[in-house]
PDB file of C-alpha atoms in Angstrom:
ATOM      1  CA  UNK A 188     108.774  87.988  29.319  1.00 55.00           C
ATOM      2  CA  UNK A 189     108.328  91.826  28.336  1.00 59.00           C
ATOM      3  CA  UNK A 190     104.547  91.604  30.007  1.00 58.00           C
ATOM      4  CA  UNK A 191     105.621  90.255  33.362  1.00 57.00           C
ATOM      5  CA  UNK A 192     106.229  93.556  34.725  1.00 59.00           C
ATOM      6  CA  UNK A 193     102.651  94.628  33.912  1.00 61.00           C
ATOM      7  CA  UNK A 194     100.903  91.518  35.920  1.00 62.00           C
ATOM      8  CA  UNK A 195     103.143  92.626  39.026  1.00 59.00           C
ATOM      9  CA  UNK A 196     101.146  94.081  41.891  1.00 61.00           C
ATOM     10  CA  UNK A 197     102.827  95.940  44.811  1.00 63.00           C
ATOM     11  CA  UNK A 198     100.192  95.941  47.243  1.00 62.00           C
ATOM     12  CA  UNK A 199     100.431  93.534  50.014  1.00 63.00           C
ATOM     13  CA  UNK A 200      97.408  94.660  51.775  1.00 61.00           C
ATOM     14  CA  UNK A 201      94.331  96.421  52.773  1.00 58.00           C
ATOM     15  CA  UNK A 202      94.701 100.076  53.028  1.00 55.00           C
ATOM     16  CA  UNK A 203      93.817 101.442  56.192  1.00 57.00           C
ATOM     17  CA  UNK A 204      92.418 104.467  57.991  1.00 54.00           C
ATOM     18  CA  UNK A 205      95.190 106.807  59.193  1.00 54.00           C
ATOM     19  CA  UNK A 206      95.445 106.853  62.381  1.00 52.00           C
ATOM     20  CA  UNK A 207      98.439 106.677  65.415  1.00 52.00           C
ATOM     21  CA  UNK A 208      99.561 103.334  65.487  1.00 53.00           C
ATOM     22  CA  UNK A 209      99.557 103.353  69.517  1.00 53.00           C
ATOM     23  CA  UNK A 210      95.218 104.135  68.792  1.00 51.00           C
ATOM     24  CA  UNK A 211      94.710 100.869  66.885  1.00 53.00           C
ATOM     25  CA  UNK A 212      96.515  98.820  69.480  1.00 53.00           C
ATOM     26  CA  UNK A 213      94.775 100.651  72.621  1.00 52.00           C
ATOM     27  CA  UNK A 214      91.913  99.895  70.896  1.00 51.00           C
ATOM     28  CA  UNK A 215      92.233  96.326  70.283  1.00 54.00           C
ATOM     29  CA  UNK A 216      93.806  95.911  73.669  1.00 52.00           C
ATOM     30  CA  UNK A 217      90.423  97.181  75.213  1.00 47.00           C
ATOM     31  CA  UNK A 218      88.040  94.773  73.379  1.00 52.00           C
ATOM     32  CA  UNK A 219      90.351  91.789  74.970  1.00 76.00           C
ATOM     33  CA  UNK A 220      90.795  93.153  78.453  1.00 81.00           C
ATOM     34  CA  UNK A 221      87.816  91.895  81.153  1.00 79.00           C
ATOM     35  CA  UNK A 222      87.517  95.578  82.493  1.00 82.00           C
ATOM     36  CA  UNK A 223      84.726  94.203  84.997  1.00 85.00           C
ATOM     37  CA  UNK A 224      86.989  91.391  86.346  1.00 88.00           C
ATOM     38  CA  UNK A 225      89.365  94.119  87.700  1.00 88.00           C
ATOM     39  CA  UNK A 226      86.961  95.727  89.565  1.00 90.00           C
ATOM     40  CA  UNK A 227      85.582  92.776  91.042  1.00 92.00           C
ATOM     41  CA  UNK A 228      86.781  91.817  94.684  1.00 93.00           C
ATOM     42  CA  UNK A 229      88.229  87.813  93.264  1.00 93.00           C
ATOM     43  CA  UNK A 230      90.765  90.400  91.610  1.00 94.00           C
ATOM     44  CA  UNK A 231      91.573  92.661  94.032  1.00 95.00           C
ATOM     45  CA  UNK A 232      92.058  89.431  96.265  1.00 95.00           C
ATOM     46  CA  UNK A 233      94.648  87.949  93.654  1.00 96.00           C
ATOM     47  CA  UNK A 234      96.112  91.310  93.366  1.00 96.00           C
ATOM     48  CA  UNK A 235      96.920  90.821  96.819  1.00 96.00           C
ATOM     49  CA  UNK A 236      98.014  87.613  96.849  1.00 96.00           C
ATOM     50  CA  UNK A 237     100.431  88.307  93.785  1.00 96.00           C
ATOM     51  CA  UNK A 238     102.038  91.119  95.398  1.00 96.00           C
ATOM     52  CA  UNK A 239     101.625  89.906  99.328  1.00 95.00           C
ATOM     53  CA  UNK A 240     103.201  86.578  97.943  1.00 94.00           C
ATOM     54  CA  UNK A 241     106.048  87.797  96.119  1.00 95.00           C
ATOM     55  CA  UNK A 242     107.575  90.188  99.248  1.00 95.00           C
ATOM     56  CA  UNK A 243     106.944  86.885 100.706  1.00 94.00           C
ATOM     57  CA  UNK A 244     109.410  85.032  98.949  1.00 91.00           C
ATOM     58  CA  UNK A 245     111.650  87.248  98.496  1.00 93.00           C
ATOM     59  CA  UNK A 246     112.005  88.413 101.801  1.00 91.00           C
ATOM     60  CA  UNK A 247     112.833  84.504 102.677  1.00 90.00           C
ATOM     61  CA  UNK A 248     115.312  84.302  98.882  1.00 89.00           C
ATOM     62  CA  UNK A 249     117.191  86.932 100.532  1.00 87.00           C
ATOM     63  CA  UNK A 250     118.473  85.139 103.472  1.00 84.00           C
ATOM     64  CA  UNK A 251     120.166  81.637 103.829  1.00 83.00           C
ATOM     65  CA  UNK A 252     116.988  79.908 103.580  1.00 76.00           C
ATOM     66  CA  UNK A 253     118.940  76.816 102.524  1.00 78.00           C
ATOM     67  CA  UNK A 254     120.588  76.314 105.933  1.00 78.00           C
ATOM     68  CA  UNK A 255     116.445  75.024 107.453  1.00 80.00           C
ATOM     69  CA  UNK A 256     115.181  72.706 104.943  1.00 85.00           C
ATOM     70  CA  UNK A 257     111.395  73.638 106.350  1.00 87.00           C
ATOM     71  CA  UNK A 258     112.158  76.893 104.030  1.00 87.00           C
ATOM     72  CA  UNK A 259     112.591  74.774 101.241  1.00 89.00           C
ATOM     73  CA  UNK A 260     108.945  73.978 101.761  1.00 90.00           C
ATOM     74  CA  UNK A 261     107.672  77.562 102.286  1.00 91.00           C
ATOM     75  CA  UNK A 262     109.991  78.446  99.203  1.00 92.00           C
ATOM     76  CA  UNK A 263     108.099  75.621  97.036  1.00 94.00           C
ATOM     77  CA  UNK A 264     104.199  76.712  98.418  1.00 95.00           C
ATOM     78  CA  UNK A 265     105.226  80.341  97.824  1.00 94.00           C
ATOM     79  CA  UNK A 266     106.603  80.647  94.488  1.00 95.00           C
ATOM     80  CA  UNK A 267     104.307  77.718  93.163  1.00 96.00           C
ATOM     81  CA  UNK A 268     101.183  79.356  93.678  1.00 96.00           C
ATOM     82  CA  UNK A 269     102.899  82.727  93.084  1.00 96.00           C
ATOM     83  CA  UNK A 270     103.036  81.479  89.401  1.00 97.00           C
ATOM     84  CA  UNK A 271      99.953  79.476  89.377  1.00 96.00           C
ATOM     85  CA  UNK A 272      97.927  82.702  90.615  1.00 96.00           C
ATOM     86  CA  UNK A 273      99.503  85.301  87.735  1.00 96.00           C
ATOM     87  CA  UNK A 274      98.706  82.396  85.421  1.00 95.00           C
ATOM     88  CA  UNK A 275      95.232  82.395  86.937  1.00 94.00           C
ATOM     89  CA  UNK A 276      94.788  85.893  86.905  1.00 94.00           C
ATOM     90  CA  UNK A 277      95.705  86.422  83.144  1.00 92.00           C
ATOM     91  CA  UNK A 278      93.440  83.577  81.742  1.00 91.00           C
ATOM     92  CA  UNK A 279      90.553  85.802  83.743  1.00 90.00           C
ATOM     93  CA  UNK A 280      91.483  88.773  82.607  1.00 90.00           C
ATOM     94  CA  UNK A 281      91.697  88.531  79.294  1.00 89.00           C
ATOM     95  CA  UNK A 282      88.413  86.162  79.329  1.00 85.00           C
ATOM     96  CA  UNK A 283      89.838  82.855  78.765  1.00 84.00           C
ATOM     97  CA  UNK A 284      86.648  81.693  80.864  1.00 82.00           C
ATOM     98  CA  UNK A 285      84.452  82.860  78.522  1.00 80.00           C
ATOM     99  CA  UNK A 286      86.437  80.617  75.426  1.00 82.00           C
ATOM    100  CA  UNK A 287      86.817  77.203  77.403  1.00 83.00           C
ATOM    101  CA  UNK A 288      82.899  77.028  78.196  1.00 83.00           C
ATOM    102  CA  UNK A 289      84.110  72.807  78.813  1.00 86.00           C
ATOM    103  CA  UNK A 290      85.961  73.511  82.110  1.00 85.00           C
ATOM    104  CA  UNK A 291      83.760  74.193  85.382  1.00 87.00           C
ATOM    105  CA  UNK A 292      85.860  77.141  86.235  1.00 88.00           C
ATOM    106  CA  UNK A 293      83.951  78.444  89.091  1.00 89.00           C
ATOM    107  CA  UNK A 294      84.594  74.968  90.416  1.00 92.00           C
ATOM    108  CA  UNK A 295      88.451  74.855  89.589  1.00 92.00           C
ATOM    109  CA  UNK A 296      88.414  78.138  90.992  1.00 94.00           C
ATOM    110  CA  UNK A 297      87.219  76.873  93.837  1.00 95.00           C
ATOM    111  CA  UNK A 298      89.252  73.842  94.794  1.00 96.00           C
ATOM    112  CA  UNK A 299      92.442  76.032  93.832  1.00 96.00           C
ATOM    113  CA  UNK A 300      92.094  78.762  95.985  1.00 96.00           C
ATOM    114  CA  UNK A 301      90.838  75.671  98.930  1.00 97.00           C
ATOM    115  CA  UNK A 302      93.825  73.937  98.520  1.00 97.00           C
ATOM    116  CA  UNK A 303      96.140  76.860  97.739  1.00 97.00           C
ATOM    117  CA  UNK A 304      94.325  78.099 101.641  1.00 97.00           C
ATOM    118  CA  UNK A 305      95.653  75.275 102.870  1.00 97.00           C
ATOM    119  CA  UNK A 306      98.998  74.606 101.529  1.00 96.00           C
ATOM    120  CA  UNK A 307     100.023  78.508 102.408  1.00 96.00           C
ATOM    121  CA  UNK A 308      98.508  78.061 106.078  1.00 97.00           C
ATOM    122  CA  UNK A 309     101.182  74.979 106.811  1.00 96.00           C
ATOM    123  CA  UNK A 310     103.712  77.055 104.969  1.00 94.00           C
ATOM    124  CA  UNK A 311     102.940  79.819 107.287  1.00 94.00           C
ATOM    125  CA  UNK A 312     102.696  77.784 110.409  1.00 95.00           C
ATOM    126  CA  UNK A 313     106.384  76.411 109.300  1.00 93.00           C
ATOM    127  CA  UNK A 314     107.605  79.337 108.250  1.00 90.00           C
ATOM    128  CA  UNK A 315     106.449  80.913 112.396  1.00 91.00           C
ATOM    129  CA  UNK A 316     108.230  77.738 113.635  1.00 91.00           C
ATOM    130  CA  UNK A 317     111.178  77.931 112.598  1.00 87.00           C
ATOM    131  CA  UNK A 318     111.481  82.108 112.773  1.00 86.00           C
ATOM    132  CA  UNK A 319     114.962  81.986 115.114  1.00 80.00           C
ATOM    133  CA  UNK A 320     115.448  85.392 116.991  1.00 79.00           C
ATOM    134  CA  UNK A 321     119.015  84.380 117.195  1.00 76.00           C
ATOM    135  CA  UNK A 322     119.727  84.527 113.690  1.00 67.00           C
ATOM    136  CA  UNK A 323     120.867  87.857 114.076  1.00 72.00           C
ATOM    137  CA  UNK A 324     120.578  89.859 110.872  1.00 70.00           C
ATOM    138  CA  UNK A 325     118.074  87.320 109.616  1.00 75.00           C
ATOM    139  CA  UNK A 326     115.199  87.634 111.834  1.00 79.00           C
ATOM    140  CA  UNK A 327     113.809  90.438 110.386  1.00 83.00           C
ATOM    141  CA  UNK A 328     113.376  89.305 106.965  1.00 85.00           C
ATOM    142  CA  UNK A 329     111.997  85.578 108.479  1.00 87.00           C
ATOM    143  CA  UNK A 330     109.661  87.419 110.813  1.00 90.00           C
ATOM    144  CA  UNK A 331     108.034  89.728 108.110  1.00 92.00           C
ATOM    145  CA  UNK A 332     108.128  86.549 105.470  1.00 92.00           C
ATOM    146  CA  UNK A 333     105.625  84.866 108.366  1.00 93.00           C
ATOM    147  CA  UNK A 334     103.828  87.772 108.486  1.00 94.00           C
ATOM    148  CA  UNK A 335     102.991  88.454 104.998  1.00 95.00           C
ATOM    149  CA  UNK A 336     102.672  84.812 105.060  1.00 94.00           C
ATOM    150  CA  UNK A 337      99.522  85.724 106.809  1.00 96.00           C
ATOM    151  CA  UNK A 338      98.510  88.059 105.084  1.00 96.00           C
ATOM    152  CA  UNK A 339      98.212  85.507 102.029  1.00 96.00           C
ATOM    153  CA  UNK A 340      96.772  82.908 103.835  1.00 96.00           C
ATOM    154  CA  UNK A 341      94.276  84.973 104.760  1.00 97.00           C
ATOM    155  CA  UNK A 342      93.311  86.698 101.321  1.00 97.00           C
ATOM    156  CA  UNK A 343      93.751  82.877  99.483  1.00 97.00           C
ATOM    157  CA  UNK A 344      90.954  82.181 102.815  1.00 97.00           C
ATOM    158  CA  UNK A 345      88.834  84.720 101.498  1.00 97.00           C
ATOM    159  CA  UNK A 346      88.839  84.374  97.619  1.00 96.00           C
ATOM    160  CA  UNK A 347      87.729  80.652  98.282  1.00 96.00           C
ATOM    161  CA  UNK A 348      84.910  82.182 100.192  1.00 96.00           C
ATOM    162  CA  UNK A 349      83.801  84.182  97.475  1.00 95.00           C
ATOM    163  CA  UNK A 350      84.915  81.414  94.943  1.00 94.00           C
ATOM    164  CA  UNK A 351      82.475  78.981  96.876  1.00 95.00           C
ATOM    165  CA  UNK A 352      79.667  81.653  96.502  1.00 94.00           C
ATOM    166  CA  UNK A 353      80.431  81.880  92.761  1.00 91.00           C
ATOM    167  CA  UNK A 354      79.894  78.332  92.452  1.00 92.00           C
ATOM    168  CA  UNK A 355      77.226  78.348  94.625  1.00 92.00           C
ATOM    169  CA  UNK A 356      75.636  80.592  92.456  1.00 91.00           C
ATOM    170  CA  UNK A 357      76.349  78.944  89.245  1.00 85.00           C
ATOM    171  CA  UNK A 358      75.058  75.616  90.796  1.00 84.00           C
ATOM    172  CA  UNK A 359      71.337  77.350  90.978  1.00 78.00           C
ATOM    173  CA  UNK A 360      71.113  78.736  87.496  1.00 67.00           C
ATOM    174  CA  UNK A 361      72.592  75.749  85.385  1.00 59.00           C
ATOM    175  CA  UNK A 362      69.516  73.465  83.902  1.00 53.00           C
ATOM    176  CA  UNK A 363      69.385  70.263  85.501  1.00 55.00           C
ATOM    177  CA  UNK A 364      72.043  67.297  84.237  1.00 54.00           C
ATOM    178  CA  UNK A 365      74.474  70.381  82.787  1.00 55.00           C
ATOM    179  CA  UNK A 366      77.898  71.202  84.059  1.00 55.00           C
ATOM    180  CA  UNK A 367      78.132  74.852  85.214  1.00 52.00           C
ATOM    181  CA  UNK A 368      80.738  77.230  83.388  1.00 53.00           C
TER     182      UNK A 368
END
């Protein structure tokens, strides 16, 4: 028992360089980080759609949306590919891709933003129907939701566009009998 103090060691780990602690963790932030995906127009599309999307439903959360059940429909379409779009947007940007080689992304890509056109262009088209101008201190907010509305419909339009060139693309350079990444 008197040598157990000798066979002790303290040291729990590696010593390393001194440095700030907020330099290491830039650091290792910037190896993870797609810096070329944020530059890239499928970004700046789901930019727009995440922020476009959001005033969306929230201009439509702020009124008695419950009173139409059409809004509950718009409320679903809008906050479900709200979510499904940041989710989207994070797996890109920190390269997720690039790790699941087995999934066909530019092809999931593709039939998401397609169907996500789709599903926001009926939510729009309900969401112009049932605009009241008699609802008084409501209209406003309705209005505006149709019009950003829109505005996502239209961006979700043109990130399948460029999603369907993406897989177009990665159709001609996989080797014959592969599935493209």
């Amino acid at each position: 028992m008197a040598d157990f103090p000798s066979k002790v060691t303290t040291e729990t780990s590696v010593p390393q360089p001194q440095s700030s602690p907020s330099g290491r963790m830039a650091s290792s932030i910037a190896v993870v980080i797609d810096t070329s995906f944020i530059r890239s127009i499928p970004a700046i599309l789901m930019i727009a759609e995440i922020l476009a999307g959001l005033i969306q439903w929230a201009l439509i959360a702020s009124t008695p949306y419950t009173l139409e059940s059409a809004y509950g429909w718009v409320m679903f379409v809008a906050v479900g590919l709200w979510i499904t779009t940041i989710i989207l947007f994070v797996v890109s940007l920190f390269g997720v891709q690039q790790k699941l080689t087995f999934v066909a992304w530019s092809l999931a890509e593709m039939i998401y933003n397609g169907i996500a056109t789709v599903l926001y262009f009926i939510a729009f088209v309900v969401n112009a129907a049932f605009v009241n101008p008699f609802a008084g201190l409501f209209y406003g907010h309705l209005a505006a939701a149709t019009a950003f509305g829109a505005l996502v419909t239209l961006a979700y339009g043109a990130s399948t566009f460029f999603s369907f060139l993406s897989w177009r693309e990665a159709q001609g350079s996989a080797a014959p009998g592969t599935v493209p990444t």
